[in-house]
Amino acid sequence: MSDRKTKKTKASKGDPYEVYLAAARGIARCIDLFCKVDKLIKIGCLLQQEEAAEKGDLDESEAEKETRKKRLAAMSLKTRNQYTWNYEHLLHLAPSMRSLINDRTKARELRKVTQKVSICILYVHICCTNTYYR
């Protein structure tokens, strides 16, 4: 009985970022091997804001609106669709990341998570490259 308790406590004290790392491996293997997570989140948020503004659900200043439109105008429709698809799948693989993205007070935590995820994606990329060239 005590062995079960120690196993449970060891499992519960695991890496709190494991969910995000599992999502990173899924992104790298199934979605986009060259994904830049921080850029994906920024553009994904802009695309969501654009959608909300079109529906009339977003109150924003004229300067914010112009900045968003300027950043998104440089992208083709195909690129926008790819970012939207990747962003939706990122949030599907790591649903708890949505709370980090939406809460500005957790920006430091989000930055830490995106750094760990980016490193994991890079590691998967290196492993895939090494396997390919053997």
CSV table of C-alpha atoms in Angstrom, one decimal:
chain,number,residue,atom,x,y,z
A,1,MET,CA,0.0,0.0,0.0
A,2,SER,CA,2.8,2.5,0.8
A,3,ASP,CA,4.4,1.7,-2.5
A,4,ARG,CA,1.3,2.9,-4.3
A,5,LYS,CA,1.3,6.1,-2.4
A,6,THR,CA,5.0,6.8,-3.1
A,7,LYS,CA,4.4,6.1,-6.8
A,8,LYS,CA,1.5,8.5,-6.9
A,9,THR,CA,3.3,11.3,-5.1
A,10,LYS,CA,6.3,10.9,-7.4
A,11,ALA,CA,4.0,11.0,-10.4
A,12,SER,CA,2.1,14.1,-9.2
A,13,LYS,CA,5.5,15.9,-8.5
A,14,GLY,CA,6.5,15.4,-12.2
A,15,ASP,CA,7.4,18.2,-14.5
A,16,PRO,CA,4.5,20.8,-14.6
A,17,TYR,CA,5.4,21.5,-18.2
A,18,GLU,CA,5.0,17.9,-19.4
A,19,VAL,CA,1.6,18.7,-20.9
A,20,TYR,CA,3.1,21.5,-22.9
A,21,LEU,CA,6.1,19.3,-23.9
A,22,ALA,CA,3.8,16.6,-25.1
A,23,ALA,CA,1.9,19.2,-27.2
A,24,ALA,CA,5.2,20.4,-28.6
A,25,ARG,CA,6.1,16.9,-29.7
A,26,GLY,CA,2.7,16.6,-31.3
A,27,ILE,CA,3.1,19.9,-33.1
A,28,ALA,CA,6.6,19.0,-34.4
A,29,ARG,CA,5.6,15.6,-35.5
A,30,CYS,CA,2.1,16.2,-36.9
A,31,ILE,CA,1.5,19.8,-37.6
A,32,ASP,CA,4.6,21.9,-38.3
A,33,LEU,CA,8.2,20.8,-37.8
A,34,PHE,CA,9.4,24.4,-38.1
A,35,CYS,CA,6.8,26.0,-35.8
A,36,LYS,CA,7.8,29.2,-33.9
A,37,VAL,CA,5.4,29.0,-31.0
A,38,ASP,CA,5.8,32.6,-29.7
A,39,LYS,CA,5.1,33.9,-33.2
A,40,LEU,CA,2.2,31.5,-33.7
A,41,ILE,CA,0.6,32.7,-30.5
A,42,LYS,CA,1.1,36.4,-31.4
A,43,ILE,CA,-0.4,36.0,-34.8
A,44,GLY,CA,-3.1,33.6,-33.6
A,45,CYS,CA,-4.2,36.2,-31.1
A,46,LEU,CA,-4.2,38.9,-33.8
A,47,LEU,CA,-6.4,36.7,-36.0
A,48,GLN,CA,-8.8,36.0,-33.2
A,49,GLN,CA,-9.0,39.8,-32.5
A,50,GLU,CA,-9.7,40.3,-36.2
A,51,GLU,CA,-12.5,37.8,-36.1
A,52,ALA,CA,-14.0,39.3,-33.0
A,53,ALA,CA,-13.8,42.8,-34.5
A,54,GLU,CA,-15.6,41.7,-37.6
A,55,LYS,CA,-18.4,40.3,-35.4
A,56,GLY,CA,-18.5,43.5,-33.4
A,57,ASP,CA,-17.4,41.8,-30.2
A,58,LEU,CA,-14.2,43.7,-29.7
A,59,ASP,CA,-13.8,47.3,-28.3
A,60,GLU,CA,-10.5,48.7,-29.3
A,61,SER,CA,-8.9,52.1,-30.1
A,62,GLU,CA,-8.3,53.2,-33.6
A,63,ALA,CA,-4.6,52.9,-33.1
A,64,GLU,CA,-4.9,49.2,-32.0
A,65,LYS,CA,-7.1,48.5,-35.0
A,66,GLU,CA,-4.7,50.0,-37.5
A,67,THR,CA,-1.7,48.2,-35.9
A,68,ARG,CA,-3.5,44.9,-36.2
A,69,LYS,CA,-4.6,45.5,-39.7
A,70,LYS,CA,-1.1,46.6,-40.8
A,71,ARG,CA,0.5,43.4,-39.3
A,72,LEU,CA,-2.1,41.1,-40.9
A,73,ALA,CA,-2.2,42.9,-44.3
A,74,ALA,CA,1.3,41.6,-45.0
A,75,MET,CA,0.1,38.0,-44.9
A,76,SER,CA,-1.6,36.2,-47.7
A,77,LEU,CA,-4.9,34.4,-47.2
A,78,LYS,CA,-3.1,31.0,-47.4
A,79,THR,CA,-0.6,32.1,-44.7
A,80,ARG,CA,-3.4,33.3,-42.5
A,81,ASN,CA,-5.3,30.1,-42.8
A,82,GLN,CA,-2.2,28.1,-42.0
A,83,TYR,CA,-1.6,30.2,-38.8
A,84,THR,CA,-5.2,29.8,-37.8
A,85,TRP,CA,-5.1,26.0,-38.3
A,86,ASN,CA,-1.8,25.7,-36.4
A,87,TYR,CA,-3.1,28.0,-33.6
A,88,GLU,CA,-6.3,26.0,-33.2
A,89,HIS,CA,-4.4,22.7,-33.0
A,90,LEU,CA,-1.9,24.2,-30.5
A,91,LEU,CA,-4.8,25.1,-28.2
A,92,HIS,CA,-6.4,21.7,-28.8
A,93,LEU,CA,-3.2,19.9,-27.8
A,94,ALA,CA,-2.5,22.2,-24.8
A,95,PRO,CA,-5.9,23.6,-23.7
A,96,SER,CA,-4.4,25.0,-20.5
A,97,MET,CA,-2.2,27.3,-22.6
A,98,ARG,CA,-5.4,29.3,-23.4
A,99,SER,CA,-5.5,30.6,-19.8
A,100,LEU,CA,-1.9,31.7,-20.0
A,101,ILE,CA,-2.5,33.5,-23.3
A,102,ASN,CA,-5.6,35.3,-22.1
A,103,ASP,CA,-4.2,36.4,-18.7
A,104,ARG,CA,-1.7,39.2,-19.1
A,105,THR,CA,-0.5,38.7,-15.5
A,106,LYS,CA,0.8,35.3,-16.6
A,107,ALA,CA,3.0,36.7,-19.3
A,108,ARG,CA,6.2,35.5,-17.6
A,109,GLU,CA,4.8,32.0,-17.3
A,110,LEU,CA,3.7,32.0,-20.9
A,111,ARG,CA,7.2,33.1,-22.0
A,112,LYS,CA,8.7,30.3,-20.0
A,113,VAL,CA,6.3,27.7,-21.5
A,114,THR,CA,6.9,28.9,-25.1
A,115,GLN,CA,10.7,28.7,-24.5
A,116,LYS,CA,10.4,25.1,-23.3
A,117,VAL,CA,8.1,24.2,-26.1
A,118,SER,CA,10.4,25.8,-28.7
A,119,ILE,CA,13.3,23.9,-27.3
A,120,CYS,CA,11.4,20.6,-27.5
A,121,ILE,CA,10.3,21.3,-31.1
A,122,LEU,CA,13.9,22.1,-32.0
A,123,TYR,CA,15.0,18.8,-30.4
A,124,VAL,CA,12.4,16.8,-32.4
A,125,HIS,CA,13.6,18.6,-35.5
A,126,ILE,CA,17.2,17.7,-34.8
A,127,CYS,CA,16.2,14.0,-34.1
A,128,CYS,CA,14.3,13.9,-37.3
A,129,THR,CA,17.1,15.4,-39.3
A,130,ASN,CA,19.6,12.9,-37.8
A,131,THR,CA,17.4,10.0,-38.5
A,132,TYR,CA,16.8,11.1,-42.1
A,133,TYR,CA,20.5,11.5,-43.0
A,134,ARG,CA,21.7,8.2,-41.5
